[in-house]
Short mmCIF file of N, CA and C in Angstrom, two decimals:
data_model
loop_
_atom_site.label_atom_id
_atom_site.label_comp_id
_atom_site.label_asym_id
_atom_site.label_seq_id
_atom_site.Cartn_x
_atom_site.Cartn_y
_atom_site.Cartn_z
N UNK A 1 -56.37 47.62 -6.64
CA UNK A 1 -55.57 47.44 -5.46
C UNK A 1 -54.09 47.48 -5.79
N UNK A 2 -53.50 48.54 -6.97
CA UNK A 2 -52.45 48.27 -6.99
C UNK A 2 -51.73 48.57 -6.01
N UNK A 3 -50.55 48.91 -5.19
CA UNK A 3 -49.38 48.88 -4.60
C UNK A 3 -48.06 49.43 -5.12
N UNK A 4 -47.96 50.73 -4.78
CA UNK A 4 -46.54 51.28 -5.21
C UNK A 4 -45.18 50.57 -4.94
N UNK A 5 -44.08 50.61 -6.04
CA UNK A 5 -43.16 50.01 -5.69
C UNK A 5 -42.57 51.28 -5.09
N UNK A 6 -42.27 51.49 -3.47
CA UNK A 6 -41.86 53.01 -3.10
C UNK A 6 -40.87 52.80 -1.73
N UNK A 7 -40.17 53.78 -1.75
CA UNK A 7 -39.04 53.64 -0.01
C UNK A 7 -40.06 53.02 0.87
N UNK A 8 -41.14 53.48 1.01
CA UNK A 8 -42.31 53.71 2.22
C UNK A 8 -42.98 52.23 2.23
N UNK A 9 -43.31 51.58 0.92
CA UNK A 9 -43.85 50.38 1.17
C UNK A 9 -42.53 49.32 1.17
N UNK A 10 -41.53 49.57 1.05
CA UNK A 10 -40.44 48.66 1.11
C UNK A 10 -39.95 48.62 2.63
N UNK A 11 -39.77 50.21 3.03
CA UNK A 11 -39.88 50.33 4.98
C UNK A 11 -40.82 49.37 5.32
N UNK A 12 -42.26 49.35 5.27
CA UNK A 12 -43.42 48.62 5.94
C UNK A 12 -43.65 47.30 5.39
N UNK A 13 -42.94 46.77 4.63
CA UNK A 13 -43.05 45.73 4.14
C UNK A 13 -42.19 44.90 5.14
N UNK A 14 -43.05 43.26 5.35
CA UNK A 14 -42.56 42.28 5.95
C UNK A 14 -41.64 40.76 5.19
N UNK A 15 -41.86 41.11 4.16
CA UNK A 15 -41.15 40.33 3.09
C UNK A 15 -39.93 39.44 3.88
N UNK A 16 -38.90 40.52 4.03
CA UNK A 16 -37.77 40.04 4.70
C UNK A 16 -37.73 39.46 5.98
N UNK A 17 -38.81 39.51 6.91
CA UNK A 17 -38.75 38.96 8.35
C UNK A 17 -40.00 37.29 7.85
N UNK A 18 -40.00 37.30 6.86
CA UNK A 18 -40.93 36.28 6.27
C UNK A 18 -40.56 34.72 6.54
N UNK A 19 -41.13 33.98 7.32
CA UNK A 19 -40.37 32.45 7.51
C UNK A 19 -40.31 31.84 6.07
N UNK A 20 -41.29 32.56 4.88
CA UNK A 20 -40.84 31.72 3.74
C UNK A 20 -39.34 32.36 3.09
N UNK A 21 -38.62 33.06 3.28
CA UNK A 21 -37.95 33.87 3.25
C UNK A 21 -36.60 33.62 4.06
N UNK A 22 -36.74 33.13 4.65
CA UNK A 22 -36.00 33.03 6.26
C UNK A 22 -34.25 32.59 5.52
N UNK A 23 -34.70 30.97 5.16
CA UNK A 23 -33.11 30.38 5.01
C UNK A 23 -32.76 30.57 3.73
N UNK A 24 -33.30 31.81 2.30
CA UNK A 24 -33.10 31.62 1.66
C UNK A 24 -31.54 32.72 1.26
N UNK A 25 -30.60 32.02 0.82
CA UNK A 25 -29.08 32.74 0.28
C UNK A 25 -29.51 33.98 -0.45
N UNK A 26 -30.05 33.84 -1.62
CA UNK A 26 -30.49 34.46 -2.34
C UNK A 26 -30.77 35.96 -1.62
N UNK A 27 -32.00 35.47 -0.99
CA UNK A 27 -32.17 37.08 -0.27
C UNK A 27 -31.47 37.07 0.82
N UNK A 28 -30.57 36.72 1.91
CA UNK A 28 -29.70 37.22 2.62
C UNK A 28 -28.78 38.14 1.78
N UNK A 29 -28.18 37.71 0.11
CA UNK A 29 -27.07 37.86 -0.32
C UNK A 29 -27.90 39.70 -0.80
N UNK A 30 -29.30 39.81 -1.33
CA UNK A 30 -29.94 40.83 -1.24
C UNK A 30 -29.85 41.64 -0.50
N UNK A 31 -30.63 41.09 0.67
CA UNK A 31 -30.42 42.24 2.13
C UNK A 31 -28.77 42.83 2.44
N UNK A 32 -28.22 42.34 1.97
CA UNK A 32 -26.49 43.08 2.46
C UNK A 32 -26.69 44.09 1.09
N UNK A 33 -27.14 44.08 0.10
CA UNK A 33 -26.93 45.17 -1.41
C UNK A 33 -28.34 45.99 -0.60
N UNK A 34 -29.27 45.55 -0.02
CA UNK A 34 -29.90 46.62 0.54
C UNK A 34 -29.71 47.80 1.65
N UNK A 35 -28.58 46.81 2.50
CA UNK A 35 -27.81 47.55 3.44
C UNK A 35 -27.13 48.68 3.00
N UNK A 36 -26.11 47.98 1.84
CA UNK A 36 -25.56 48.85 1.11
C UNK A 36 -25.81 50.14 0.57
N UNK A 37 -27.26 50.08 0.25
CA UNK A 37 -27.61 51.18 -0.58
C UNK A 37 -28.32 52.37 0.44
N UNK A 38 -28.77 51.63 1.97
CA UNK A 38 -29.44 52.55 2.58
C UNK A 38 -28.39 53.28 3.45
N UNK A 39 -26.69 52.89 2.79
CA UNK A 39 -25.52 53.51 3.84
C UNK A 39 -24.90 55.00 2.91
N UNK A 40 -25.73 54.43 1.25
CA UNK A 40 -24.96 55.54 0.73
C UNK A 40 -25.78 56.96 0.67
N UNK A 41 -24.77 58.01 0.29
CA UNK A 41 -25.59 59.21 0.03
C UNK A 41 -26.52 59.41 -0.92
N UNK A 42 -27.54 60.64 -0.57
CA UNK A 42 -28.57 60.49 -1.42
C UNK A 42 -28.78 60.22 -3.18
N UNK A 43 -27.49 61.26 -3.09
CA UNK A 43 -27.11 61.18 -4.59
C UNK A 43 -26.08 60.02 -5.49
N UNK A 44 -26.25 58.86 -4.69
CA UNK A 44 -25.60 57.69 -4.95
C UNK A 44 -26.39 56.77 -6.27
N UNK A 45 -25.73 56.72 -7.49
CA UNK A 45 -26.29 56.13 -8.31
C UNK A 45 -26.75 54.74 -7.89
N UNK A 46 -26.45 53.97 -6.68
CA UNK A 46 -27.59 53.11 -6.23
C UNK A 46 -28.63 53.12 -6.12
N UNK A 47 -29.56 52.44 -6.45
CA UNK A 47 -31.32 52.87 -6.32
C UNK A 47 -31.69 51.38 -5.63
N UNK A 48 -32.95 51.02 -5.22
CA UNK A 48 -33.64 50.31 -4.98
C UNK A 48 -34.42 49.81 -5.91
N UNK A 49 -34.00 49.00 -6.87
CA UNK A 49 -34.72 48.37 -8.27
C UNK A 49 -35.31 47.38 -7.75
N UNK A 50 -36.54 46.54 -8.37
CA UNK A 50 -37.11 45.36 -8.15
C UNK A 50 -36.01 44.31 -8.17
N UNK A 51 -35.41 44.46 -8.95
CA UNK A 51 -34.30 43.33 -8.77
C UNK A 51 -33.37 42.99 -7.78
N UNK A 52 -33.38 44.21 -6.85
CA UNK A 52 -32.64 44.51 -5.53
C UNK A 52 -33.30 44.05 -4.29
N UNK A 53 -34.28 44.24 -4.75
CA UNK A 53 -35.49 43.95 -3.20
C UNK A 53 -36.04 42.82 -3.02
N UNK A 54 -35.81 42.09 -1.99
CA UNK A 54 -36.56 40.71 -1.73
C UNK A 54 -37.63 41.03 -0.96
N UNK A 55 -38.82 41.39 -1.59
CA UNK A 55 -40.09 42.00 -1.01
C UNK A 55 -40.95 42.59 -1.86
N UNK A 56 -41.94 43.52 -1.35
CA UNK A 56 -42.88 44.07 -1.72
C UNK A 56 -43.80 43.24 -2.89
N UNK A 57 -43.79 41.96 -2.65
CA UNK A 57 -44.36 41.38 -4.34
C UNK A 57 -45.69 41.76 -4.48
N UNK A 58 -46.25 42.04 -3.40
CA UNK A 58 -47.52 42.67 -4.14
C UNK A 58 -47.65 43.40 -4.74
N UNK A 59 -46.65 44.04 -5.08
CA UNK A 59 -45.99 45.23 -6.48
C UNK A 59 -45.78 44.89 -7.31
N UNK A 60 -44.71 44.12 -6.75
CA UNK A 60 -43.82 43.23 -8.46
C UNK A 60 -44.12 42.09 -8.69
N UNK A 61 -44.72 41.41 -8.22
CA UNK A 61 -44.67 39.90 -8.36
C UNK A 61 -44.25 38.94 -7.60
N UNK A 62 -44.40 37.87 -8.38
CA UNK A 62 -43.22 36.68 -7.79
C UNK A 62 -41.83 37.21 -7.49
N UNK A 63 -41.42 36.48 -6.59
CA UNK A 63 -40.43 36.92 -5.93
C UNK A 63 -38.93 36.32 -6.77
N UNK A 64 -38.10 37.44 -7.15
CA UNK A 64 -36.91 36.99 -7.92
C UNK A 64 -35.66 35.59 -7.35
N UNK A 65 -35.78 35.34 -6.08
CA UNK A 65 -35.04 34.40 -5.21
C UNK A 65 -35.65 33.29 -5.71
N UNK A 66 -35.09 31.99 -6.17
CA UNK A 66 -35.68 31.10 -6.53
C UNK A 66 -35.61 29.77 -5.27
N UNK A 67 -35.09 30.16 -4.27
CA UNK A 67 -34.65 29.56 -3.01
C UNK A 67 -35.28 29.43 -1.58
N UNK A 68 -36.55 30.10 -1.80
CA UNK A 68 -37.37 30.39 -1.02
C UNK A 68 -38.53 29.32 -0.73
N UNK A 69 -38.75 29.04 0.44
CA UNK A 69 -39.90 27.80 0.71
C UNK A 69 -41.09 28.01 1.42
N UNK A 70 -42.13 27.71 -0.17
CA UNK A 70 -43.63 28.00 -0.01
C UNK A 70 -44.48 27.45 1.23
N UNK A 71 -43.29 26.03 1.97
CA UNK A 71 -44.14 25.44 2.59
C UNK A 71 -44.32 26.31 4.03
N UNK A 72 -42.75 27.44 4.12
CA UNK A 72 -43.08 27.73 5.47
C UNK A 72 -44.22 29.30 5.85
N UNK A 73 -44.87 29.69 7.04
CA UNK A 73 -45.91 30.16 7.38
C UNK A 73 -45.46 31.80 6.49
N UNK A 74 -46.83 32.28 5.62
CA UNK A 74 -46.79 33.43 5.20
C UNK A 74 -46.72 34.73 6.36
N UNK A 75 -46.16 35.81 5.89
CA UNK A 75 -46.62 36.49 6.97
C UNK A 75 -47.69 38.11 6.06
N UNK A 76 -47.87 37.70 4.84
CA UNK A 76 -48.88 38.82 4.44
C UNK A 76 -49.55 39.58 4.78
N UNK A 77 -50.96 38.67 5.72
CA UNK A 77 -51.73 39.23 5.78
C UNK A 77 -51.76 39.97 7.52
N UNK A 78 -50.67 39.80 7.92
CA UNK A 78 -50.06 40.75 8.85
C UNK A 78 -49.10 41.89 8.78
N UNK A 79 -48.83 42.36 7.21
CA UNK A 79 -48.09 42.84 6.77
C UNK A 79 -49.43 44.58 6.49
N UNK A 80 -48.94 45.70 7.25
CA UNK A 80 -49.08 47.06 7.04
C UNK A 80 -49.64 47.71 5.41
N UNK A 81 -48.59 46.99 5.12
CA UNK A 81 -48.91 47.36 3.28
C UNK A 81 -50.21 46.18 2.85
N UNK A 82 -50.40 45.36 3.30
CA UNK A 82 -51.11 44.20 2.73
C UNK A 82 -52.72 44.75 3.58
N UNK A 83 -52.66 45.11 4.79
CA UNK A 83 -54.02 45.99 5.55
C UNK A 83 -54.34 46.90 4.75
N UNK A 84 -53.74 48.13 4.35
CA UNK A 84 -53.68 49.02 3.89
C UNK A 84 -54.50 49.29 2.78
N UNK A 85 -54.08 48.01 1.99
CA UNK A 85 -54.40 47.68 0.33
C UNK A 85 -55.35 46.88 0.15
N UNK A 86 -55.56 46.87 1.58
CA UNK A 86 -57.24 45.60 1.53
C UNK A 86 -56.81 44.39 0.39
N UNK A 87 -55.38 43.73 0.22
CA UNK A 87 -55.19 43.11 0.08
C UNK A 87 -56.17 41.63 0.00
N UNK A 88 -56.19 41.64 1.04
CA UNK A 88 -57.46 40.54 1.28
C UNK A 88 -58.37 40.23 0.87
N UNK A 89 -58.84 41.33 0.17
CA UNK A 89 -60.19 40.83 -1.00
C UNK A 89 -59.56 40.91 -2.01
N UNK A 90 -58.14 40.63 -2.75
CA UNK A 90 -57.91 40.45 -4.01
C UNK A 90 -58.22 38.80 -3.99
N UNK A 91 -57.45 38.47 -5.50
CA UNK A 91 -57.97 37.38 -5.89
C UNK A 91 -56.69 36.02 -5.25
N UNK A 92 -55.65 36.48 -5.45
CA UNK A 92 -54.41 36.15 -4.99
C UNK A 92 -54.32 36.96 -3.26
N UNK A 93 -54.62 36.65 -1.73
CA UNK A 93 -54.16 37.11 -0.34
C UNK A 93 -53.77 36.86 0.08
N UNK A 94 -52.71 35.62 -0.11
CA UNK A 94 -51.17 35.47 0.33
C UNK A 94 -50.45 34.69 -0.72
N UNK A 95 -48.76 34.56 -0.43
CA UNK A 95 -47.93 34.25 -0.61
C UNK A 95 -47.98 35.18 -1.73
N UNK A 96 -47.63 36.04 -1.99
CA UNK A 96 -47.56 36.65 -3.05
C UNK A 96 -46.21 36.83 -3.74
N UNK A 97 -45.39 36.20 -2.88
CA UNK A 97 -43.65 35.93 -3.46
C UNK A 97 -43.73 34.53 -4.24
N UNK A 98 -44.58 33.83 -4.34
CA UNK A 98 -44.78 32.51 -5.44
C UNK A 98 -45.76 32.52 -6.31
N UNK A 99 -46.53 33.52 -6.66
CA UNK A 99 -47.47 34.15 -7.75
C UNK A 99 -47.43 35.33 -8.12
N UNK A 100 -48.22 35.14 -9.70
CA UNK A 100 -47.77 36.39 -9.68
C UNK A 100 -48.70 37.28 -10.30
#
């Protein structure tokens, strides 16, 4: 069940609209370097590195923001990429930004 780290699953990914996600600095201060990078031209040595993205962890892992709170509601298994990947019968089917 792996999961590409790709434009396409980072588009369909819910990571960022995530209430565990919500009040954290960390990834607000992210999402503006993501803004950033989706304003420049193609050939802009900006890329979309794991280290850039507050999301997709079912790719990468635990989630790099250390500011983020497990207690509030996941939104995974409503997440496009997480249907897709039949997520749900892995061993780990949510929170996948606090495991890894």
């Amino acid at each position: 069940m792996e999961v590409d780290f790709s434009m396409e699953n980072i588009r369909r990914c819910l990571c960022l609209d995530c209430p565990v996600q919500r009040k954290s600095r960390c990834v607000a201060d992210k999402k503006r370097i993501m803004l950033l990078i989706t304003q420049q031209d193609l050939d802009s040595a900006m890329r979309m590195d794991t280290d850039r993205v507050p999301g997709v962890y079912c790719s990468t892992g635990r989630a790099i923001c250390t500011d983020i709170d497990p207690h509030e509601e996941c939104l995974c298994s409503e997440c496009e990429v997480w249907v897709e990947h039949r997520l749900g019968d892995a061993e780990i089917s949510e929170y996948f930004c606090i495991r890894d």
